[in-house]
PDB file of C-alpha atoms in Angstrom:
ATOM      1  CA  UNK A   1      19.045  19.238   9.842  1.00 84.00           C
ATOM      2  CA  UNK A   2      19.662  19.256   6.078  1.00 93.00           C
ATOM      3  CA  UNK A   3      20.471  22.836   3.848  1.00 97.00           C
ATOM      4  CA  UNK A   4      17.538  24.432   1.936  1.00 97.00           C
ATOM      5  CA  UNK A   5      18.027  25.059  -1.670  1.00 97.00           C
ATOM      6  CA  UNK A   6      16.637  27.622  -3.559  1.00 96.00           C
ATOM      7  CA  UNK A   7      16.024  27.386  -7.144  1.00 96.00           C
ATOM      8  CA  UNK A   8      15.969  30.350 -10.037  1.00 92.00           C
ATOM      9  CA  UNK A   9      14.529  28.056 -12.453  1.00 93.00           C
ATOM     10  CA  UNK A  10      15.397  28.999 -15.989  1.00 89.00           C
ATOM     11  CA  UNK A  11      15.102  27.888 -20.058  1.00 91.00           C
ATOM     12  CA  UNK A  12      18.438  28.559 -20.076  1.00 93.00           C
ATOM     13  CA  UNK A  13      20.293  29.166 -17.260  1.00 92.00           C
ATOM     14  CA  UNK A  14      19.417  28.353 -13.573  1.00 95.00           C
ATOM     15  CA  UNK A  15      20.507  30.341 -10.512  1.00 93.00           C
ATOM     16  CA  UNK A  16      21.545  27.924  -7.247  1.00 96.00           C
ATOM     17  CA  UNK A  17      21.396  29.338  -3.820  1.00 96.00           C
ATOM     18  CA  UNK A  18      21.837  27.095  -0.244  1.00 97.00           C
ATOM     19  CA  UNK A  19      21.849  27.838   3.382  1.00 97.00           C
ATOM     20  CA  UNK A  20      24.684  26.360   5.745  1.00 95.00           C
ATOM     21  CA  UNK A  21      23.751  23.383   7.563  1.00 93.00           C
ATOM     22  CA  UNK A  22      22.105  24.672  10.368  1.00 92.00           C
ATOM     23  CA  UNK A  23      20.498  27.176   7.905  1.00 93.00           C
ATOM     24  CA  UNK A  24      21.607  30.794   9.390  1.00 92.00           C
ATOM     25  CA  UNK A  25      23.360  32.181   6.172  1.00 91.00           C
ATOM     26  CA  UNK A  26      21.683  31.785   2.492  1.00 93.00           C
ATOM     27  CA  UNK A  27      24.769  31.842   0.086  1.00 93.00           C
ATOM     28  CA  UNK A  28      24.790  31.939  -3.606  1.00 92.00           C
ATOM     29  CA  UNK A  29      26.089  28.205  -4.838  1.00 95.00           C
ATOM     30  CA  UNK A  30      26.592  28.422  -8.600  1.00 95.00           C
ATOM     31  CA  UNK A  31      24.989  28.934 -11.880  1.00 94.00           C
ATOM     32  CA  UNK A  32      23.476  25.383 -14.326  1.00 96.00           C
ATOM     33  CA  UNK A  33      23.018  25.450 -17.430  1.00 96.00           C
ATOM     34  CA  UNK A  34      19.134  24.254 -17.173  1.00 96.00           C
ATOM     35  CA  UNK A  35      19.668  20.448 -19.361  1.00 96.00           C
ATOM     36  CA  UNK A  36      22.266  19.578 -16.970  1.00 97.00           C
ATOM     37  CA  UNK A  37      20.474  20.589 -13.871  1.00 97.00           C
ATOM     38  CA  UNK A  38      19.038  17.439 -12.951  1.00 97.00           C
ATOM     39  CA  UNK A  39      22.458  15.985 -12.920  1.00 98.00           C
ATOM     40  CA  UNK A  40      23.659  18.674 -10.903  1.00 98.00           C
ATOM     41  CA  UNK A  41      20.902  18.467  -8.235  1.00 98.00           C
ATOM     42  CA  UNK A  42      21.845  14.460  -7.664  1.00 97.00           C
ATOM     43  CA  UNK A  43      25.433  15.096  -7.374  1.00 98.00           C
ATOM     44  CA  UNK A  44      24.772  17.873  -4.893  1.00 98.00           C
ATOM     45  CA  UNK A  45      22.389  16.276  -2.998  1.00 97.00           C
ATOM     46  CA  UNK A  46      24.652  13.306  -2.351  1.00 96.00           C
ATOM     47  CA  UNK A  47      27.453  15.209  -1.246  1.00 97.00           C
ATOM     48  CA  UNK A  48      25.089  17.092   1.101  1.00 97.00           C
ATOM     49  CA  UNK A  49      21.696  16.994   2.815  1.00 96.00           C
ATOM     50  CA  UNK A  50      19.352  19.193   1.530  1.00 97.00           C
ATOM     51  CA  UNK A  51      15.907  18.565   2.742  1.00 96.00           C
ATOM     52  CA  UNK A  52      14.448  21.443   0.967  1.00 97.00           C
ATOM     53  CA  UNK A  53      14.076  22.725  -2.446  1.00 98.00           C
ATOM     54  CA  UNK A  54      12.703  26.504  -2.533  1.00 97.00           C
ATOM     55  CA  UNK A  55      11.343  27.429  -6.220  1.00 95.00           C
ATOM     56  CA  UNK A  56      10.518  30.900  -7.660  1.00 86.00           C
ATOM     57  CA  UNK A  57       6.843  30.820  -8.956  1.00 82.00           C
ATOM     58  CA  UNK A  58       7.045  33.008 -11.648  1.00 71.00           C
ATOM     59  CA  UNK A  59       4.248  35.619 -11.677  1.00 66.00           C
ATOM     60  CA  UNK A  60       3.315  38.828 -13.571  1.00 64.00           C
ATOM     61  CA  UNK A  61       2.348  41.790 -11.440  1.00 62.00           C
ATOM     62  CA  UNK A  62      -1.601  41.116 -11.745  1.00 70.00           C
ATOM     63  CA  UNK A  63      -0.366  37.385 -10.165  1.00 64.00           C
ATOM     64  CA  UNK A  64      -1.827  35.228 -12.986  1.00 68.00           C
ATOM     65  CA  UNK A  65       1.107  33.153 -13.939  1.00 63.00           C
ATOM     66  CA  UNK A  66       3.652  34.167 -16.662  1.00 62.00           C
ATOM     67  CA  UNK A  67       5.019  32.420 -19.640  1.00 70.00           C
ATOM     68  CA  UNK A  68       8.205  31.218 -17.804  1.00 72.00           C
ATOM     69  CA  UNK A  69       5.314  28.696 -15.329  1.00 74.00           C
ATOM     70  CA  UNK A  70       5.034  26.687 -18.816  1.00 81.00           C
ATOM     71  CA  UNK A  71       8.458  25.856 -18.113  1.00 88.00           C
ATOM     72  CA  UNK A  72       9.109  26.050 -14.404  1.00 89.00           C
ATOM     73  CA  UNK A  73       6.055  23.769 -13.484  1.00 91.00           C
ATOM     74  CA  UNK A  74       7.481  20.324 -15.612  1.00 93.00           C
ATOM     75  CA  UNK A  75      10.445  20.661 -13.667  1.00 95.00           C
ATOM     76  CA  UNK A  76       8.774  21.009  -9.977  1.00 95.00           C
ATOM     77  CA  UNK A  77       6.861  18.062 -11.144  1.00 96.00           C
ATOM     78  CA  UNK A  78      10.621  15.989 -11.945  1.00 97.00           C
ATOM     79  CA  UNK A  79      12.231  17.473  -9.101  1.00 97.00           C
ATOM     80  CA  UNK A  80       9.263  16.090  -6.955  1.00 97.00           C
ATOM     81  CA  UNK A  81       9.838  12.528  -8.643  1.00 97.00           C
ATOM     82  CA  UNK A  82      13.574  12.816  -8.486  1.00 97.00           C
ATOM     83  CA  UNK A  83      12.936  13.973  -4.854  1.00 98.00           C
ATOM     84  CA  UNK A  84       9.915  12.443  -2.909  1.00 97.00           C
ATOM     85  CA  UNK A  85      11.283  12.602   0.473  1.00 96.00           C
ATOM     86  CA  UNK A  86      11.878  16.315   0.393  1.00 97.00           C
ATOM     87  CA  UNK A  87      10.234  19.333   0.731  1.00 96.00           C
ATOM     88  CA  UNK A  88       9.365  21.399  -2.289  1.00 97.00           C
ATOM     89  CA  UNK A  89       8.238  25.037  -1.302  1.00 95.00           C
ATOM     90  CA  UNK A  90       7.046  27.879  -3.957  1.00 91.00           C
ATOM     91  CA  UNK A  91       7.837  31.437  -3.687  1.00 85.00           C
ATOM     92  CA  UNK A  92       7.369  34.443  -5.291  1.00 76.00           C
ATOM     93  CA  UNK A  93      10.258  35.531  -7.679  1.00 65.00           C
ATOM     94  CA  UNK A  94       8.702  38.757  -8.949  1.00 52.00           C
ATOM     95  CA  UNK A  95      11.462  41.343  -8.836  1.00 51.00           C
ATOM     96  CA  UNK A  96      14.325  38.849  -7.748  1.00 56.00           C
ATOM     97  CA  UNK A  97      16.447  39.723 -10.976  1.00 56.00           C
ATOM     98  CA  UNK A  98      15.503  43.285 -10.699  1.00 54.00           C
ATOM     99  CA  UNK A  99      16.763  43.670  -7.321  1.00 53.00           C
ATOM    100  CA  UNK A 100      19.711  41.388  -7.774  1.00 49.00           C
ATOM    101  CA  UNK A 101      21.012  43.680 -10.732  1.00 51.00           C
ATOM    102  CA  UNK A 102      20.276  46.559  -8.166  1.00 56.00           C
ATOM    103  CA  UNK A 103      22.497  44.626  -5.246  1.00 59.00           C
ATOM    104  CA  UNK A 104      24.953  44.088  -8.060  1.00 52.00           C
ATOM    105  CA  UNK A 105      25.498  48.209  -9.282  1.00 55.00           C
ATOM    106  CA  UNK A 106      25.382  48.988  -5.082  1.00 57.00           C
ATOM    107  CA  UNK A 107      28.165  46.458  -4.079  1.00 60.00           C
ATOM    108  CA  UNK A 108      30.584  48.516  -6.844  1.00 61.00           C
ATOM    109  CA  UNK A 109      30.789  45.421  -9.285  1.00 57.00           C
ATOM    110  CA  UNK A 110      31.761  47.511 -12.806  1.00 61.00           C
ATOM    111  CA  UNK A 111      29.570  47.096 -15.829  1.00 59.00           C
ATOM    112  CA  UNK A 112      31.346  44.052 -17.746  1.00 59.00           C
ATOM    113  CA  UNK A 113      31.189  42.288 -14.405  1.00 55.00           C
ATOM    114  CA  UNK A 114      27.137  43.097 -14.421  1.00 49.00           C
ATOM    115  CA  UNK A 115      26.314  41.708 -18.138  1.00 56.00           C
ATOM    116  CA  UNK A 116      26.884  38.151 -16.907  1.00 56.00           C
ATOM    117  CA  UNK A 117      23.717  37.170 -16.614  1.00 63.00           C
ATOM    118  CA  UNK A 118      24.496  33.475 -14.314  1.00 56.00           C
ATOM    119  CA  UNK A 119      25.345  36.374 -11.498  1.00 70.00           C
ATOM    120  CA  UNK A 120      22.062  37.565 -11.509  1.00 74.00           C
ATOM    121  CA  UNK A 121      20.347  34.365 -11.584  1.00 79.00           C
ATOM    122  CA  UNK A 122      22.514  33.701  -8.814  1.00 77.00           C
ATOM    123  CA  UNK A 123      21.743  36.424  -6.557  1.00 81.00           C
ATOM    124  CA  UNK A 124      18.129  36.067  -7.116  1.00 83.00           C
ATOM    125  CA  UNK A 125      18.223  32.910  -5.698  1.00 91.00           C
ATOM    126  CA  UNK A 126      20.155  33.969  -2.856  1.00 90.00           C
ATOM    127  CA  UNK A 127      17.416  37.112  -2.492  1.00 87.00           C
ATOM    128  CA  UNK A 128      14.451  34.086  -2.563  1.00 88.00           C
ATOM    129  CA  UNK A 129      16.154  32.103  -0.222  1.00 93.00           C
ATOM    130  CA  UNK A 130      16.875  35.021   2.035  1.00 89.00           C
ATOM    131  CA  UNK A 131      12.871  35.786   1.903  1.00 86.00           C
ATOM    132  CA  UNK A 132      11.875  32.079   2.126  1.00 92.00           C
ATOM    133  CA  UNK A 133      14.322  31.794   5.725  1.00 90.00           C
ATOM    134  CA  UNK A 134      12.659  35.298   6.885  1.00 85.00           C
ATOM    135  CA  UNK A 135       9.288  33.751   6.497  1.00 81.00           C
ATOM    136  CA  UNK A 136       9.594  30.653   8.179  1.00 78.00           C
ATOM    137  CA  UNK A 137      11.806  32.495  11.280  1.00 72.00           C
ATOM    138  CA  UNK A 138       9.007  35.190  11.793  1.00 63.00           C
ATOM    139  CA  UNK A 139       6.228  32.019  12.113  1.00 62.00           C
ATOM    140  CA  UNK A 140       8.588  30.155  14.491  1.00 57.00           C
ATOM    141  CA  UNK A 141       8.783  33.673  16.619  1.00 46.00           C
ATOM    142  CA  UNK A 142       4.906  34.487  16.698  1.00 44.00           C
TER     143      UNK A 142
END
């Protein structure tokens, strides 16, 4: 059994999440910057198995796509070429940053520490990752 990967997909900046191999814990892996992803994604996947990617579909609150999708949807459609024999699964990222600056003023990190903005983007994709695993435990328990 491979990790899953969750990607905060970013212009910029992208926010890198994985489980452990036998995908109990969801950790936050490292921050991109978004040109040199697709390097970064081949590297890591031959070091390790991941058989799935997990990408934030980003929407506004009325759920008709935002302006980021314009931007997030090329690269599903690379990371599906680069990719073909894994898994690529879409989640909702509304509030993901919002609650990963939240987790980031409750675990006591000072102000300086909470400007960098490759933190956030990597707790949300810890915090997508974490939803993602809850989802597919709760249909294996029903």
């Amino acid at each position: 059994m491979g990790r899953i990967m969750a990607i905060d997909y970013g212009k910029i900046r992208t926010g890198l999440a994985v489980t452990d191999p036998v995908r109990i814990i969801a950790t936050a892996l490292t921050t991109v910057d978004t040109p040199t992803l697709p390097k970064y994604l081949k590297e890591y996947c031959g070091r390790e198995e991941v058989d799935i990617f997990v990408v934030g579909e980003a929407r506004r609150m009325d759920g008709r796509p935002s302006e980021s999708m314009q931007y997030i949807e090329p690269f599903v459609e690379e990371l599906k070429k680069m990719f073909p024999e894994k898994e690529v699964v879409r989640v909702d990222e509304r509030f993901t940053s919002k609650i990963a600056f939240q987790t980031m003023i409750d675990s006591g990190l000072k102000k300086k520490d909470r400007r960098n903005k490759g933190t956030i983007d990597q707790i949300a994709a810890t915090i997508m990752l974490q939803d993602y695993m809850r989802t597919i435990n709760n249909k294996t328990h029903i």
